[in-house]
Amino acid sequence: MVDHHTILWISSSRNSYTGWASVFTDPDIQVLRVNELEYTLGQFAHMQIDLVILEAGGIVKDDIDLCCRLRKRFDSPLILLTTNVTEDFAVAAYGAGVDECILGHISPDLLRAKVGARIRSIERMARDPAPLPPEVDYLMKQPVDDVRRFGH
């Protein structure tokens, strides 16, 4: 089991994070706050980020573009919090690589529960990685000389 998890919290607004500060009180969860994305995102490139939460600013094109950039930079799950409640926006967000789009307002308890579920999922994957596809599993079990004959 992983002992510590890091959440990268990205906010389009300087003041929005303050309302969520009390949500993550678990000592095993570190929340890294980013407000000025263009200048600070690079500093997280060397870190293991378990979860990215984007608190969107409400400008559709900017929010979707930011989701695309985050998906290219991070493999970890991406949760989008947005006050935009249109289905078209949600579909665009999922298309941009968001794993979960939370439309409208959310209570601190529900956000904590959703983050906890994501962390449990990450821990399960670390303990029990997905099985290899049958063709890869077959090749892994073959002697090295047999695999070389197939051009691998």
PDB file of C-alpha atoms in Angstrom:
ATOM      1  CA  MET A   1       0.000   0.000   0.000  1.00  0.00           C
ATOM      2  CA  VAL A   2       1.246   3.475  -0.833  1.00  0.00           C
ATOM      3  CA  ASP A   3       1.843   5.526   2.294  1.00  0.00           C
ATOM      4  CA  HIS A   4       1.582   8.992   0.819  1.00  0.00           C
ATOM      5  CA  HIS A   5      -0.402  10.582  -2.018  1.00  0.00           C
ATOM      6  CA  THR A   6       0.133  13.854  -3.802  1.00  0.00           C
ATOM      7  CA  ILE A   7      -2.708  15.843  -5.316  1.00  0.00           C
ATOM      8  CA  LEU A   8      -1.966  18.675  -7.689  1.00  0.00           C
ATOM      9  CA  TRP A   9      -4.758  21.246  -7.267  1.00  0.00           C
ATOM     10  CA  ILE A  10      -4.902  23.734 -10.130  1.00  0.00           C
ATOM     11  CA  SER A  11      -7.139  26.744  -9.828  1.00  0.00           C
ATOM     12  CA  SER A  12      -7.944  29.317 -12.476  1.00  0.00           C
ATOM     13  CA  SER A  13      -8.847  31.773  -9.719  1.00  0.00           C
ATOM     14  CA  ARG A  14      -6.466  32.969  -7.004  1.00  0.00           C
ATOM     15  CA  ASN A  15      -9.088  32.834  -4.249  1.00  0.00           C
ATOM     16  CA  SER A  16     -10.964  29.622  -4.991  1.00  0.00           C
ATOM     17  CA  TYR A  17      -8.627  27.180  -3.216  1.00  0.00           C
ATOM     18  CA  THR A  18      -9.119  28.718   0.208  1.00  0.00           C
ATOM     19  CA  GLY A  19     -12.615  27.263   0.498  1.00  0.00           C
ATOM     20  CA  TRP A  20     -11.288  23.736  -0.025  1.00  0.00           C
ATOM     21  CA  ALA A  21      -8.321  23.894   2.354  1.00  0.00           C
ATOM     22  CA  SER A  22     -10.148  22.062   5.140  1.00  0.00           C
ATOM     23  CA  VAL A  23     -11.344  19.238   2.871  1.00  0.00           C
ATOM     24  CA  PHE A  24      -8.024  17.405   2.747  1.00  0.00           C
ATOM     25  CA  THR A  25      -6.979  16.859   6.344  1.00  0.00           C
ATOM     26  CA  ASP A  26      -5.563  13.349   5.955  1.00  0.00           C
ATOM     27  CA  PRO A  27      -1.846  13.479   6.840  1.00  0.00           C
ATOM     28  CA  ASP A  28      -1.132  10.976   4.048  1.00  0.00           C
ATOM     29  CA  ILE A  29      -2.438  13.378   1.398  1.00  0.00           C
ATOM     30  CA  GLN A  30      -0.296  16.287   0.296  1.00  0.00           C
ATOM     31  CA  VAL A  31      -2.065  18.959  -1.750  1.00  0.00           C
ATOM     32  CA  LEU A  32       0.113  21.111  -3.982  1.00  0.00           C
ATOM     33  CA  ARG A  33      -1.642  24.314  -4.984  1.00  0.00           C
ATOM     34  CA  VAL A  34      -0.994  25.949  -8.356  1.00  0.00           C
ATOM     35  CA  ASN A  35      -2.559  29.245  -9.375  1.00  0.00           C
ATOM     36  CA  GLU A  36      -0.305  30.540 -12.111  1.00  0.00           C
ATOM     37  CA  LEU A  37      -0.118  27.442 -14.265  1.00  0.00           C
ATOM     38  CA  GLU A  38       2.219  28.639 -16.980  1.00  0.00           C
ATOM     39  CA  TYR A  39       4.949  29.553 -14.500  1.00  0.00           C
ATOM     40  CA  THR A  40       4.759  26.740 -11.981  1.00  0.00           C
ATOM     41  CA  LEU A  41       3.614  23.551 -13.707  1.00  0.00           C
ATOM     42  CA  GLY A  42       7.135  22.639 -14.834  1.00  0.00           C
ATOM     43  CA  GLN A  43       8.316  22.322 -11.243  1.00  0.00           C
ATOM     44  CA  PHE A  44       6.067  19.290 -10.790  1.00  0.00           C
ATOM     45  CA  ALA A  45       7.501  17.361 -13.749  1.00  0.00           C
ATOM     46  CA  HIS A  46       9.872  15.346 -11.529  1.00  0.00           C
ATOM     47  CA  MET A  47       7.261  14.556  -8.861  1.00  0.00           C
ATOM     48  CA  GLN A  48       4.883  11.621  -8.597  1.00  0.00           C
ATOM     49  CA  ILE A  49       1.446  13.224  -8.855  1.00  0.00           C
ATOM     50  CA  ASP A  50      -1.314  10.759  -7.957  1.00  0.00           C
ATOM     51  CA  LEU A  51      -4.295  12.945  -8.822  1.00  0.00           C
ATOM     52  CA  VAL A  52      -4.847  16.257 -10.609  1.00  0.00           C
ATOM     53  CA  ILE A  53      -7.838  18.408  -9.688  1.00  0.00           C
ATOM     54  CA  LEU A  54      -8.618  21.363 -11.932  1.00  0.00           C
ATOM     55  CA  GLU A  55     -10.956  23.985 -10.567  1.00  0.00           C
ATOM     56  CA  ALA A  56     -12.013  25.598 -13.829  1.00  0.00           C
ATOM     57  CA  GLY A  57     -12.478  29.299 -14.315  1.00  0.00           C
ATOM     58  CA  GLY A  58     -15.632  29.148 -16.431  1.00  0.00           C
ATOM     59  CA  ILE A  59     -14.252  30.231 -19.799  1.00  0.00           C
ATOM     60  CA  VAL A  60     -15.085  27.230 -21.968  1.00  0.00           C
ATOM     61  CA  LYS A  61     -12.276  27.434 -24.529  1.00  0.00           C
ATOM     62  CA  ASP A  62      -9.622  28.165 -21.889  1.00  0.00           C
ATOM     63  CA  ASP A  63     -10.849  25.373 -19.613  1.00  0.00           C
ATOM     64  CA  ILE A  64     -10.867  22.780 -22.411  1.00  0.00           C
ATOM     65  CA  ASP A  65      -7.430  23.893 -23.639  1.00  0.00           C
ATOM     66  CA  LEU A  66      -6.086  23.586 -20.100  1.00  0.00           C
ATOM     67  CA  CYS A  67      -7.541  20.080 -19.778  1.00  0.00           C
ATOM     68  CA  CYS A  68      -5.757  19.077 -22.994  1.00  0.00           C
ATOM     69  CA  ARG A  69      -2.434  20.466 -21.758  1.00  0.00           C
ATOM     70  CA  LEU A  70      -2.792  18.725 -18.394  1.00  0.00           C
ATOM     71  CA  ARG A  71      -3.607  15.385 -20.008  1.00  0.00           C
ATOM     72  CA  LYS A  72      -0.487  15.644 -22.162  1.00  0.00           C
ATOM     73  CA  ARG A  73       1.654  16.388 -19.108  1.00  0.00           C
ATOM     74  CA  PHE A  74       0.173  13.985 -16.512  1.00  0.00           C
ATOM     75  CA  ASP A  75      -0.924  10.338 -16.698  1.00  0.00           C
ATOM     76  CA  SER A  76      -2.657  10.487 -13.332  1.00  0.00           C
ATOM     77  CA  PRO A  77      -6.439  10.801 -13.031  1.00  0.00           C
ATOM     78  CA  LEU A  78      -7.789  14.273 -13.821  1.00  0.00           C
ATOM     79  CA  ILE A  79     -10.879  15.610 -12.052  1.00  0.00           C
ATOM     80  CA  LEU A  80     -12.499  18.786 -13.349  1.00  0.00           C
ATOM     81  CA  LEU A  81     -14.573  20.945 -11.006  1.00  0.00           C
ATOM     82  CA  THR A  82     -16.650  23.452 -12.944  1.00  0.00           C
ATOM     83  CA  THR A  83     -19.692  25.637 -12.507  1.00  0.00           C
ATOM     84  CA  ASN A  84     -20.495  25.106 -16.177  1.00  0.00           C
ATOM     85  CA  VAL A  85     -23.360  22.616 -16.118  1.00  0.00           C
ATOM     86  CA  THR A  86     -23.975  22.105 -19.824  1.00  0.00           C
ATOM     87  CA  GLU A  87     -23.770  18.646 -21.295  1.00  0.00           C
ATOM     88  CA  ASP A  88     -21.835  19.996 -24.291  1.00  0.00           C
ATOM     89  CA  PHE A  89     -19.116  21.287 -21.958  1.00  0.00           C
ATOM     90  CA  ALA A  90     -18.942  17.966 -20.097  1.00  0.00           C
ATOM     91  CA  VAL A  91     -18.634  16.034 -23.372  1.00  0.00           C
ATOM     92  CA  ALA A  92     -15.851  18.389 -24.522  1.00  0.00           C
ATOM     93  CA  ALA A  93     -14.066  17.985 -21.172  1.00  0.00           C
ATOM     94  CA  TYR A  94     -14.155  14.194 -21.378  1.00  0.00           C
ATOM     95  CA  GLY A  95     -12.908  14.468 -24.954  1.00  0.00           C
ATOM     96  CA  ALA A  96     -10.014  16.593 -23.677  1.00  0.00           C
ATOM     97  CA  GLY A  97      -8.921  13.794 -21.332  1.00  0.00           C
ATOM     98  CA  VAL A  98     -10.780  14.465 -18.092  1.00  0.00           C
ATOM     99  CA  ASP A  99     -11.490  11.318 -16.054  1.00  0.00           C
ATOM    100  CA  GLU A 100     -14.293  12.853 -14.032  1.00  0.00           C
ATOM    101  CA  CYS A 101     -16.205  16.059 -14.678  1.00  0.00           C
ATOM    102  CA  ILE A 102     -18.071  17.459 -11.682  1.00  0.00           C
ATOM    103  CA  LEU A 103     -20.649  19.930 -12.926  1.00  0.00           C
ATOM    104  CA  GLY A 104     -22.049  22.622 -10.664  1.00  0.00           C
ATOM    105  CA  HIS A 105     -21.289  22.902  -6.983  1.00  0.00           C
ATOM    106  CA  ILE A 106     -20.097  20.031  -4.818  1.00  0.00           C
ATOM    107  CA  SER A 107     -20.037  19.677  -1.053  1.00  0.00           C
ATOM    108  CA  PRO A 108     -16.719  19.179   0.740  1.00  0.00           C
ATOM    109  CA  ASP A 109     -17.908  15.760   1.970  1.00  0.00           C
ATOM    110  CA  LEU A 110     -18.703  14.543  -1.540  1.00  0.00           C
ATOM    111  CA  LEU A 111     -15.416  15.860  -2.934  1.00  0.00           C
ATOM    112  CA  ARG A 112     -13.502  14.142  -0.114  1.00  0.00           C
ATOM    113  CA  ALA A 113     -15.391  10.898  -0.864  1.00  0.00           C
ATOM    114  CA  LYS A 114     -14.623  11.113  -4.600  1.00  0.00           C
ATOM    115  CA  VAL A 115     -10.937  11.798  -3.968  1.00  0.00           C
ATOM    116  CA  GLY A 116     -10.831   8.926  -1.468  1.00  0.00           C
ATOM    117  CA  ALA A 117     -12.350   6.587  -4.072  1.00  0.00           C
ATOM    118  CA  ARG A 118      -9.738   7.639  -6.634  1.00  0.00           C
ATOM    119  CA  ILE A 119      -6.929   7.078  -4.148  1.00  0.00           C
ATOM    120  CA  ARG A 120      -8.256   3.622  -3.271  1.00  0.00           C
ATOM    121  CA  SER A 121      -8.350   2.823  -6.981  1.00  0.00           C
ATOM    122  CA  ILE A 122      -4.729   3.960  -7.355  1.00  0.00           C
ATOM    123  CA  GLU A 123      -3.723   1.766  -4.411  1.00  0.00           C
ATOM    124  CA  ARG A 124      -5.540  -1.256  -5.879  1.00  0.00           C
ATOM    125  CA  MET A 125      -3.760  -0.775  -9.209  1.00  0.00           C
ATOM    126  CA  ALA A 126      -0.402  -0.587  -7.398  1.00  0.00           C
ATOM    127  CA  ARG A 127      -1.158  -3.846  -5.558  1.00  0.00           C
ATOM    128  CA  ASP A 128      -2.811  -5.727  -8.406  1.00  0.00           C
ATOM    129  CA  PRO A 129      -1.671  -4.429 -11.788  1.00  0.00           C
ATOM    130  CA  ALA A 130      -3.807  -5.296 -14.779  1.00  0.00           C
ATOM    131  CA  PRO A 131      -2.935  -8.607 -16.412  1.00  0.00           C
ATOM    132  CA  LEU A 132      -0.941  -8.580 -19.615  1.00  0.00           C
ATOM    133  CA  PRO A 133      -2.807  -9.131 -22.888  1.00  0.00           C
ATOM    134  CA  PRO A 134      -2.658 -12.847 -23.879  1.00  0.00           C
ATOM    135  CA  GLU A 135      -0.219 -12.300 -26.762  1.00  0.00           C
ATOM    136  CA  VAL A 136       2.217 -10.363 -24.550  1.00  0.00           C
ATOM    137  CA  ASP A 137       1.846 -12.886 -21.730  1.00  0.00           C
ATOM    138  CA  TYR A 138       2.611 -15.697 -24.222  1.00  0.00           C
ATOM    139  CA  LEU A 139       5.762 -13.959 -25.464  1.00  0.00           C
ATOM    140  CA  MET A 140       6.932 -13.261 -21.913  1.00  0.00           C
ATOM    141  CA  LYS A 141       6.780 -16.981 -21.128  1.00  0.00           C
ATOM    142  CA  GLN A 142       8.797 -18.060 -24.189  1.00  0.00           C
ATOM    143  CA  PRO A 143      12.541 -18.654 -24.131  1.00  0.00           C
ATOM    144  CA  VAL A 144      14.522 -15.654 -25.342  1.00  0.00           C
ATOM    145  CA  ASP A 145      15.668 -17.463 -28.527  1.00  0.00           C
ATOM    146  CA  ASP A 146      12.052 -18.208 -29.550  1.00  0.00           C
ATOM    147  CA  VAL A 147      11.076 -14.564 -29.097  1.00  0.00           C
ATOM    148  CA  ARG A 148      14.025 -13.381 -31.248  1.00  0.00           C
ATOM    149  CA  ARG A 149      12.844 -15.607 -34.111  1.00  0.00           C
ATOM    150  CA  PHE A 150       9.617 -13.590 -34.215  1.00  0.00           C
ATOM    151  CA  GLY A 151      11.578 -10.352 -34.595  1.00  0.00           C
ATOM    152  CA  HIS A 152      11.132  -9.074 -31.041  1.00  0.00           C
TER     153      HIS A 152
END
